[in-house]
Every structure is written in C-alpha cells, then in structure tokens.
CSV table of C-alpha atoms and ligand atoms in Angstrom, one decimal:
chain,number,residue,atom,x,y,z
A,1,UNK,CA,0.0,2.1,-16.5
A,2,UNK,CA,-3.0,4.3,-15.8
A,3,UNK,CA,-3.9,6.5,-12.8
A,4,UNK,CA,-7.8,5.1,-12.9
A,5,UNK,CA,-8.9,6.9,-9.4
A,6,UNK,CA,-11.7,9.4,-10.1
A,7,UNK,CA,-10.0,11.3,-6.7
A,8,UNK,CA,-6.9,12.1,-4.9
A,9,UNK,CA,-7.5,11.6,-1.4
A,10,UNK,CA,-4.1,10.5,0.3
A,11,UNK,CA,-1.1,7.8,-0.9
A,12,UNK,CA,-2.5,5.3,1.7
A,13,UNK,CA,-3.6,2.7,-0.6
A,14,UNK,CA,-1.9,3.6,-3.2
A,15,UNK,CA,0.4,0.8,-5.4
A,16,UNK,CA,3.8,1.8,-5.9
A,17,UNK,CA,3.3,1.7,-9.7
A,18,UNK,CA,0.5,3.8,-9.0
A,19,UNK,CA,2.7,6.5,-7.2
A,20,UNK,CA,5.8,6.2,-9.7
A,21,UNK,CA,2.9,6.6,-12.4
A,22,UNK,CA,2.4,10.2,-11.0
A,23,UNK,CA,5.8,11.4,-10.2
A,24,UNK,CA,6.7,10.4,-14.0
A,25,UNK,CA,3.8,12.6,-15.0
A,26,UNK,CA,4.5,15.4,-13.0
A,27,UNK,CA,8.3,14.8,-14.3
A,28,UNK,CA,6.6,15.1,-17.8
A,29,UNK,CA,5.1,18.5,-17.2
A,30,UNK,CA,8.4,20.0,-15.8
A,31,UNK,CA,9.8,21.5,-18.7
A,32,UNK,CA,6.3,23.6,-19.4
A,33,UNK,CA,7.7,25.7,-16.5
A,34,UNK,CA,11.0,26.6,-18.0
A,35,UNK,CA,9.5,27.7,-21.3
A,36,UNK,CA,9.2,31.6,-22.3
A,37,UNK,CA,5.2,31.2,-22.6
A,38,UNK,CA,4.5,29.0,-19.8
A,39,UNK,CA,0.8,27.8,-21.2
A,40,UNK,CA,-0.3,24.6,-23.0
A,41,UNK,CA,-4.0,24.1,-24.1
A,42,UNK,CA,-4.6,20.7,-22.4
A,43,UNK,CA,-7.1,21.7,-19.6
A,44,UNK,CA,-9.0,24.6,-21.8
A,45,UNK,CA,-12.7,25.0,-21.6
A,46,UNK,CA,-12.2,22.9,-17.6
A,47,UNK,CA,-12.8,25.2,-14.4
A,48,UNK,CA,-10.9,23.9,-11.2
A,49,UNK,CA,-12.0,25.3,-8.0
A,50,UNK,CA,-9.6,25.9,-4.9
A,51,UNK,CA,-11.7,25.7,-1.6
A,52,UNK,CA,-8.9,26.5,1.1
A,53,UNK,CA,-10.4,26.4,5.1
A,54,UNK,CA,-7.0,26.7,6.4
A,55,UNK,CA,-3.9,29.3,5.5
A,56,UNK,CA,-1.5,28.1,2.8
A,57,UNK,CA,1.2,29.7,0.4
A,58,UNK,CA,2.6,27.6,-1.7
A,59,UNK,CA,-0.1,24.5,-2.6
A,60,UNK,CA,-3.0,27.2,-3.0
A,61,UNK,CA,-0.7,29.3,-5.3
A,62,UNK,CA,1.1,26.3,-7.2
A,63,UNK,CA,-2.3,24.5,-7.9
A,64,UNK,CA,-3.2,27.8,-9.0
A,65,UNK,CA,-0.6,28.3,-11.3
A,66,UNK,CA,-0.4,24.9,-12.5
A,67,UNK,CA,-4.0,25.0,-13.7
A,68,UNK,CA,-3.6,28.3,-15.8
A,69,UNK,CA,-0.7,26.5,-16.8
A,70,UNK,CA,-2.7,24.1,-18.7
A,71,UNK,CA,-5.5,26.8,-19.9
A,72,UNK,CA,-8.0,25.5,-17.3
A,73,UNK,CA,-10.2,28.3,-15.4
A,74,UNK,CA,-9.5,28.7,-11.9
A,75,UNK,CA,-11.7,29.6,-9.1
A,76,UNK,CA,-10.4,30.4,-5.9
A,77,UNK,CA,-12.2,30.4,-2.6
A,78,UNK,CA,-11.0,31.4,0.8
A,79,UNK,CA,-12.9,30.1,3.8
A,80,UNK,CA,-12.7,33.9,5.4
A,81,UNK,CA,-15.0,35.2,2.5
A,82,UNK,CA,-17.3,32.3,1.7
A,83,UNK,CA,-20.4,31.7,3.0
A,84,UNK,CA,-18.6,29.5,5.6
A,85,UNK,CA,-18.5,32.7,7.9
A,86,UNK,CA,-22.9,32.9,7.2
A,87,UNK,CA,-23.1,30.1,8.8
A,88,UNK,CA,-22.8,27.4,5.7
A,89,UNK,CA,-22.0,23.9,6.2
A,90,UNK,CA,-18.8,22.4,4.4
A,91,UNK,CA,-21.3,20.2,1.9
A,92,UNK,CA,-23.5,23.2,1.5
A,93,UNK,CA,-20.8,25.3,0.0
A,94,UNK,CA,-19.4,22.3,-1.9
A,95,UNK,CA,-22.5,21.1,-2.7
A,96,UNK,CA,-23.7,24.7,-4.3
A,97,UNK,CA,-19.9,24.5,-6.0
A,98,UNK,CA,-20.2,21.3,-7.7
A,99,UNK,CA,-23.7,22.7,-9.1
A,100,UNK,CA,-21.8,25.2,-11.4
A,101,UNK,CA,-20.0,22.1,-12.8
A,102,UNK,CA,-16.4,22.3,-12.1
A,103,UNK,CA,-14.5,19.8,-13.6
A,104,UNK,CA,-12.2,19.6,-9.9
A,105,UNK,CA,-12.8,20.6,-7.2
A,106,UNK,CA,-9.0,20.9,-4.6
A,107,UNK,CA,-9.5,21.5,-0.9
A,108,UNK,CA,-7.7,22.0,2.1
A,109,UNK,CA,-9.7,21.7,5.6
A,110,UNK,CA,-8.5,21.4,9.3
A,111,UNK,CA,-10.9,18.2,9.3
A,112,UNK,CA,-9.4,15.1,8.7
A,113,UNK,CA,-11.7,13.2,6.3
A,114,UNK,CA,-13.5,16.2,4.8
A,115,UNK,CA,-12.0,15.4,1.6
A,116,UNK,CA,-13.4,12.0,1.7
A,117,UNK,CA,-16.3,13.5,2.8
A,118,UNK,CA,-17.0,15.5,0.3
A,119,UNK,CA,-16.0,13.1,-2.6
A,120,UNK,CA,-18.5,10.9,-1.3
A,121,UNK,CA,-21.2,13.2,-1.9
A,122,UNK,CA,-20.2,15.2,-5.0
A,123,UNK,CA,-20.0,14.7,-8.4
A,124,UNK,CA,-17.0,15.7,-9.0
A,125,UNK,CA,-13.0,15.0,-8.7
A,126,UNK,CA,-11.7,15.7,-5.4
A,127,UNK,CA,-7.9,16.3,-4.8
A,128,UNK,CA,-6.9,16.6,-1.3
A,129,UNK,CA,-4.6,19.6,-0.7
A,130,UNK,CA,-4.5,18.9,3.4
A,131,UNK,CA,-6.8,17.4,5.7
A,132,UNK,CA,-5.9,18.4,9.3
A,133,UNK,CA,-3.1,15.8,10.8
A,134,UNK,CA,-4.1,13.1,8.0
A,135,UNK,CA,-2.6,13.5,4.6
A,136,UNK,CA,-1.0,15.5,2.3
A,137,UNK,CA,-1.0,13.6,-1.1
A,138,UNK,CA,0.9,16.4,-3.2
A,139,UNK,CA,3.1,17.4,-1.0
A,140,UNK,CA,4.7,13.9,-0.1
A,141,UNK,CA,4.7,13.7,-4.9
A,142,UNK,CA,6.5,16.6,-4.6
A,143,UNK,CA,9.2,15.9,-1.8
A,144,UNK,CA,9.5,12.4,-4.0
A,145,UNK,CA,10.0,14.4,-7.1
A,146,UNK,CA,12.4,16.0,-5.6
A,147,UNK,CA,14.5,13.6,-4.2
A,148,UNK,CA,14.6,11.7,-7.3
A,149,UNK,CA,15.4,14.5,-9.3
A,150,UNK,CA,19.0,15.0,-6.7
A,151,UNK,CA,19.5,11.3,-5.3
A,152,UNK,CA,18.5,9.6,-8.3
A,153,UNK,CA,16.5,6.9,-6.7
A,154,UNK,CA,13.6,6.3,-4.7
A,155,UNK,CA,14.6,2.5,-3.3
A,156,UNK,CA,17.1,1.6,-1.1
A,157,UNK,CA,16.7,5.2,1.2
A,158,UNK,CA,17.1,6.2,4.4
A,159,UNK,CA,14.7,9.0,4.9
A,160,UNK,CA,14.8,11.0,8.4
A,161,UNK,CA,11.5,13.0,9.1
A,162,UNK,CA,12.0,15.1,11.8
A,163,UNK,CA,9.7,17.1,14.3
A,164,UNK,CA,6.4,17.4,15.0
A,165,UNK,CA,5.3,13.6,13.6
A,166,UNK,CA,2.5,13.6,15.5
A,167,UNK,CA,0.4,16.3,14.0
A,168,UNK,CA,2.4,15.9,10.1
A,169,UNK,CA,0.1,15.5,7.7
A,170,UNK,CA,2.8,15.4,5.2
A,171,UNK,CA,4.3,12.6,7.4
A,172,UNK,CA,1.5,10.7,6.7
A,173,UNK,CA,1.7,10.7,2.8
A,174,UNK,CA,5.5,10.2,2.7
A,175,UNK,CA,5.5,7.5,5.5
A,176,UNK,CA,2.8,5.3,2.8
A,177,UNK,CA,4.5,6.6,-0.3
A,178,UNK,CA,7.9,5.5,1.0
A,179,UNK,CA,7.2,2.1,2.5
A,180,UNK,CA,5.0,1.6,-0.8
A,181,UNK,CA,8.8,2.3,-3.0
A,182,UNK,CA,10.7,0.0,0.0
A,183,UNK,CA,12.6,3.0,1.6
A,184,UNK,CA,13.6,3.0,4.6
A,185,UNK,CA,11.8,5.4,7.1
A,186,UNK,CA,12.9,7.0,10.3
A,187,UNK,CA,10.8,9.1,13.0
A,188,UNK,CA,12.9,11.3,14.7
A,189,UNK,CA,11.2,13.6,17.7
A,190,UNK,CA,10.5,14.0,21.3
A,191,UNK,CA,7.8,11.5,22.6
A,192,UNK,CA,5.2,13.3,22.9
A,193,UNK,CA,5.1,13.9,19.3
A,194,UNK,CA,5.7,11.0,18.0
A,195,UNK,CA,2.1,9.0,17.2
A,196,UNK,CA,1.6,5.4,19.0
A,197,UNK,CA,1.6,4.0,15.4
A,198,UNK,CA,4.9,5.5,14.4
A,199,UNK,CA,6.5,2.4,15.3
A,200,UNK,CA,4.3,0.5,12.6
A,201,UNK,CA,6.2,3.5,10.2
A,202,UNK,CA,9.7,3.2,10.8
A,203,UNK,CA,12.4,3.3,13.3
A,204,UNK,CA,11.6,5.8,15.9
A,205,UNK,CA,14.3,7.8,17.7
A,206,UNK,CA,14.4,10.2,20.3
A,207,UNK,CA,17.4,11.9,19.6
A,208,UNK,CA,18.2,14.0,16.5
A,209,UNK,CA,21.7,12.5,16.1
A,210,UNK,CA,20.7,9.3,16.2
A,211,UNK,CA,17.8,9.6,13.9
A,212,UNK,CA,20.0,11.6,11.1
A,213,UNK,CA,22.8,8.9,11.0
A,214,UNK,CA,23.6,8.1,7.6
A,215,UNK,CA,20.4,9.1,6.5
A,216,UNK,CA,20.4,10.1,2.9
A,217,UNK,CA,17.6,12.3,3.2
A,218,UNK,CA,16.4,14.5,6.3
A,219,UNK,CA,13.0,16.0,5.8
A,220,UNK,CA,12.4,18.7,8.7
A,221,UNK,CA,8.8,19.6,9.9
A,222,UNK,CA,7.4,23.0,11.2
A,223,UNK,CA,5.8,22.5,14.9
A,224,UNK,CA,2.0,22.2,14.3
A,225,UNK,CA,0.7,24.9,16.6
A,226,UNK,CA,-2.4,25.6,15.4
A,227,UNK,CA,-3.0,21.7,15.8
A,228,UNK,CA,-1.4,21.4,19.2
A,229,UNK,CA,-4.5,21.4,21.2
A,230,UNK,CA,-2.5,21.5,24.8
A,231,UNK,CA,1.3,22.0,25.3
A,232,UNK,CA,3.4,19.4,23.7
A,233,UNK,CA,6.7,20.8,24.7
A,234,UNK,CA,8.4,22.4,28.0
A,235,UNK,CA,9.6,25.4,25.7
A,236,UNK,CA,10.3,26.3,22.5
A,237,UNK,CA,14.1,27.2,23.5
A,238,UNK,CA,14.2,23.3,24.8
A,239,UNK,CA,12.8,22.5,21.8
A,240,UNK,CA,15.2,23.6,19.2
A,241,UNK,CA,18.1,22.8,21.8
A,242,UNK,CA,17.3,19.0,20.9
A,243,UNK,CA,15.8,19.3,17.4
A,244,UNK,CA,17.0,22.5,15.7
A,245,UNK,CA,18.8,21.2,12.1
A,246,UNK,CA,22.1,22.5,12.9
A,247,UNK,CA,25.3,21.7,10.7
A,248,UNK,CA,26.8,20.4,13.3
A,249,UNK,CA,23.7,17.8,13.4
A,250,UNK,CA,23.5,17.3,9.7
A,251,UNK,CA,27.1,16.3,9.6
A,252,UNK,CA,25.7,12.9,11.1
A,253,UNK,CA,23.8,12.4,8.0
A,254,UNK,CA,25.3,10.6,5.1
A,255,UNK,CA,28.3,12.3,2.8
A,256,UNK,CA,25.6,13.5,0.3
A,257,UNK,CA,22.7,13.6,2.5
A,258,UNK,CA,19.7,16.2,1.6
A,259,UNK,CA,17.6,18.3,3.3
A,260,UNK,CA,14.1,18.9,2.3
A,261,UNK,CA,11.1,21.0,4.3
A,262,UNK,CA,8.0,21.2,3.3
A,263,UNK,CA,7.8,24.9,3.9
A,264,UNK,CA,6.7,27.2,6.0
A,265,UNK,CA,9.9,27.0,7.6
A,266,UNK,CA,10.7,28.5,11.1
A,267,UNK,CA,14.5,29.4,11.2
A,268,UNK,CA,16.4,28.7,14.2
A,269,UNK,CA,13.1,26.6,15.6
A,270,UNK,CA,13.5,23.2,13.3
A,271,UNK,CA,16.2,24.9,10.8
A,272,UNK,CA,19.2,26.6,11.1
A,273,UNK,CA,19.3,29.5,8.5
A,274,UNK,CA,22.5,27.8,7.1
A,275,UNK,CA,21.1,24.4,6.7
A,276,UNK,CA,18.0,25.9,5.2
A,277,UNK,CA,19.7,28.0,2.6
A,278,UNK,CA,22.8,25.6,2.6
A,279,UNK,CA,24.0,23.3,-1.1
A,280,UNK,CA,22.2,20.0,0.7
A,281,UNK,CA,19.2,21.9,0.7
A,282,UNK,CA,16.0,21.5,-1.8
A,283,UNK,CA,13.7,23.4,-0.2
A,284,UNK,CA,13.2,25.8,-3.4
A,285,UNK,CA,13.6,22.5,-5.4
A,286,UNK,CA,10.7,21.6,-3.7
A,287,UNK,CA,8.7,24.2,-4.8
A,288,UNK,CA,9.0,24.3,-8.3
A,289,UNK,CA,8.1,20.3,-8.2
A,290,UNK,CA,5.2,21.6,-6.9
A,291,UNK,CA,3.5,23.4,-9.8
A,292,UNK,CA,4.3,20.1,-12.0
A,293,UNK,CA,3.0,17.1,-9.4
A,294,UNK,CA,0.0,19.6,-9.2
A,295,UNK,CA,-0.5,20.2,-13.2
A,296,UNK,CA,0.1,16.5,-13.4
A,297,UNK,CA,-3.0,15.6,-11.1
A,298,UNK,CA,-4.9,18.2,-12.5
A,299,UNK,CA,-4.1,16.9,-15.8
A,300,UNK,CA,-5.5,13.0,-15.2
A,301,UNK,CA,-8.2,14.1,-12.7
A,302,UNK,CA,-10.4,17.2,-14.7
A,303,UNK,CA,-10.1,15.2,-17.9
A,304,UNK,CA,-12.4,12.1,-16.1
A,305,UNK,CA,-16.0,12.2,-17.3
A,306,UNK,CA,-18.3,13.0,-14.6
A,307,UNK,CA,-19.5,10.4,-12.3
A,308,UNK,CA,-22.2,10.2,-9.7
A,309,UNK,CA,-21.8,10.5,-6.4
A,310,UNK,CA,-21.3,7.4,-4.5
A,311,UNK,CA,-24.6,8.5,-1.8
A,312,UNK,CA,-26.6,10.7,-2.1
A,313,UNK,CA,-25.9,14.1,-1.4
A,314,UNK,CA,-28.5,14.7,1.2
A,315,UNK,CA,-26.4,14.1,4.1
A,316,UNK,CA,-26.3,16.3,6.7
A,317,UNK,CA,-23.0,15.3,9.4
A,318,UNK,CA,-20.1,17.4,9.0
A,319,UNK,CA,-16.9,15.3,9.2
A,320,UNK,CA,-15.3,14.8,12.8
A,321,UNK,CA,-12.2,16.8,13.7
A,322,UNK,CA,-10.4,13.6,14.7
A,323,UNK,CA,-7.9,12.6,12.9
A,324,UNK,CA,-9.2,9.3,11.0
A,325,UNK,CA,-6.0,7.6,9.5
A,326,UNK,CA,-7.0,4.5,8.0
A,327,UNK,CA,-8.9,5.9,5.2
A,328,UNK,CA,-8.2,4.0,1.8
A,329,UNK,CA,-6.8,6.8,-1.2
A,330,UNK,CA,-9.9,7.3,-3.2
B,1,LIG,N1,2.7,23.2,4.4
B,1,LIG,C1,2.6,21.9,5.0
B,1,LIG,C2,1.2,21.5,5.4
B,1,LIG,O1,0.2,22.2,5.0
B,1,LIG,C3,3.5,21.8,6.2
B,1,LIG,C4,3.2,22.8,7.3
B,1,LIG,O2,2.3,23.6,7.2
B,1,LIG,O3,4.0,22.9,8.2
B,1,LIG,O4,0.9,20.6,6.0
C-alpha cells in the first residue's frame, strides 16, 4: 500500500486502505515524540510553509513541530502580517510562495475550496489544515488515531458527534473517514444545525440522550460562531441546557464509552469541566496524535518530486465562500 496523492485535500474520496495507510504511518512516527532528542533527519534540506487565514492553536503549532521533528525548514505565515492585509489575492501570496520552492505548502482558510484552489494552480503539495465548514483531513486522522489507540478498533463503532454539525468541518472528514472503515455514525444536535445532508451521514437525533446511547465514542464540537452568519440558537444558556456533555448525559453512553473534542473546548457550553478532564476523556490524547498524523503527511507528501500544476496559474477568481462539499480528496 502506498499513499500516491500528490495532496491532502479532505478524506472524501479517500479508500479505506487509503486512510488505514495513514493512521499506520502516523502510528509509526509516535515513538519519535517520546524520545530524549525529539529529531530525525528524514525531511532535511525540505522547507514546509504554514499559510494560516484563520486562528488556530494546536494544528498550526503541531504541523509546526512535526516538521522540525523530521529536520524540514519551517515557514510560518499568519494572514494578519502578510501581504493579504495590502491588498493580495489568496493565489498571489501562494503563487509568490510556491516561487521560493517549498517542498509543502499547509493552509488553513475560511473559504471552503481554497485548498483545492490553490493545489490546482501550484506546483506544489497542498495539505489542507481547514477549509471553512468543509473539511478537516488531519484532524478527523487524529481523532481516528486516537480512538484506535484506546478502543482498539475502528469497525464495528458507534460514534456520536455532537453540536454544531452544520458548520463542523471536522464533521465532515470523520463522517467520510468513518463510513469509509464501516462505523456507525450518529448526528446529534438541534435542527438548525444539523445540515440537510446529515441524514445521507448517519442517524440524526435531536436529543443528546438519545444520540449518546450506547455510543462507544462521543465526539463534542465547539459552536462555530465565527461561521454562524445569523442566530442559530435562542440562547446560549438553552443551548447547553439540551447539549452540554454532562455526566449525567454520558452515563447513556456505553460502559467504556470515550469522549473526544477536537479542541478549542468551551466548558460548561458543549463540555462539562468534569467530562472534559474526566478518565473517558482523550482530549490531550488527541493532541499528541496530532504532531504524528501531521509528521506522517508531511513525511509522504514533501518527499513527492515536483509536479506541474494541473492549469495554469494565471487565474484570477478567488474561491467562493460557500461551502462546496462534494469536492473529491486530491
Ligand atoms: N479546531 C477545529 C477546527 O479548526 C474545531 C474548532 O475550531 O472548533 O475546525
């Protein structure tokens, strides 16, 4: 088995050999972490370049760290201080980026699509660290990582994802990722944020207690705010009333159940502070996974060979801040 994309745009698409290929390789790369000198030469003399539009702790810092893990160079570039804020266009920057020859190039945008964009146009490996409501690629590795790592299997699941469906990215990956490994998925929320498609997903529910029963894993979601265009929700009191991860509502679950989040949390909102810091929780779990699915995808995409852009790069459309879901994984 080979991973023989030249990008990583989203899990939609991908084969379920394709997606056990990369959680084994991230698995592989686990035990760099827990060494004394955390370094191995395998990406030395590559430069990777971060291009983050939208805030983000742990993927900008993990992908980060999991390149200077493997030795390569590491660029980082914050929308706030590029040339974004003179006025650039998205291909312009990435455009004038792929000119210095990067070996990868990772972005996050509010745009759904501008990864797809952009790999269309540039010469370079593109890795999609979150495209506005669409997908989430490394984060729904990750939280797969994870949960094999503590349930110790991926088939024959229950998986709860609770909250704000409708504007989760990371719903997205996990819902193609997980119907790819024959899980079984579950959207749990109020309606109005629960997509038209989620029925195509899963089983939807509208109540928590009903949506967490006998799942084996629960995965909570933060309300997308900075996504929610209009008000979504009578209050945010109401809100976590009905869809706050209490104890009480994780007893539901099944005997081992576990919780995962894909961070940042909001305590009391979609979490209670003792589920979130609680023994069925792998939210920190989580995390650490992180630096290893990254130095995995780092590891099979900035060792490609450069290839040319599929059109050519004079192009001048920005990509459109609707979501567009049915994009295939590049
Ligand atoms: N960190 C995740 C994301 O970037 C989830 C979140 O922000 O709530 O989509």
């Amino acid at each position: 088995m080979a991973f023989t994309h030249q990008h990583l745009l989203g899990l939609e698409g991908l084969s379920r050999d394709e997606i056990l290929f990369l959680i084994d390789t991230a698995d592989s790369f686990k035990e760099i972490s827990e060494r004394d000198i955390k370094k191995v030469p395998t990406l030395r003399g590559k430069t990777v370049v971060g291009l983050f539009y939208e805030a983000s702790t742990r993927t900008r810092t993990s992908f980060e760290i999991a390149a200077k893990r493997l030795s390569a160079d590491y660029v980082s570039i914050a929308s706030s201080t590029s040339s974004s804020t003179k006025g650039e266009t998205l291909l312009d920057t990435a455009r004038n980026i792929a000119a210095m020859r990067p070996d990868c190039l990772v972005i996050r945008h509010n745009a759904s699509g501008a990864p797809h964009f952009l790999a269309q146009r540039i010469d370079c490996p593109v890795v999609n660290a979150g495209d506005g409501a669409h997908e989430h690629p490394t984060q729904a590795l990750l939280d797969l990582l994870t949960i094999r790592d503590h349930v110790k299997r991926l088939d024959d699941l229950t998986v709860a994802i609770v909250g704000d469906i409708l504007h989760s990215r990371v719903t997205r990956s996990n819902v193609h990722a997980l119907k790819a490994l024959g899980a079984r998925v579950r959207l749990v929320g109020p309606p109005t944020l629960l997509p038209a498609e989620a029925a195509a997903w899963g089983e939807v529910h509208n109540d928590l207690h009903d949506g967490v029963r006998n799942a084996d894993v629960i995965m909570m979601l933060r309300l997308q705010r900075e996504r929610q265009g209009r008000n979504f929700l009578p209050s945010l009191d109401e809100y976590s009333r009905y869809f706050c991860l209490t104890r009480a509502a994780l007893s539901a679950a099944a005997p081992n159940a576990v919780v995962l989040h894909p961070g940042p949390i909001n305590r009391g909102v979609e979490i209670a502070s003792d589920v979130a810091d609680g023994a069925e929780s792998l939210i920190m779990d989580q995390v650490t996974n992180g630096v290893a699915v990254r130095m995995a995808v780092l590891f099979l995409l900035a060792n490609r060979a450069r290839q040319p852009s599929v059109e050519a790069p004079a192009v001048a459309a920005e990509p459109a801040e609707a979501p567009r879901l049915r994009r295939k994984a590049g």
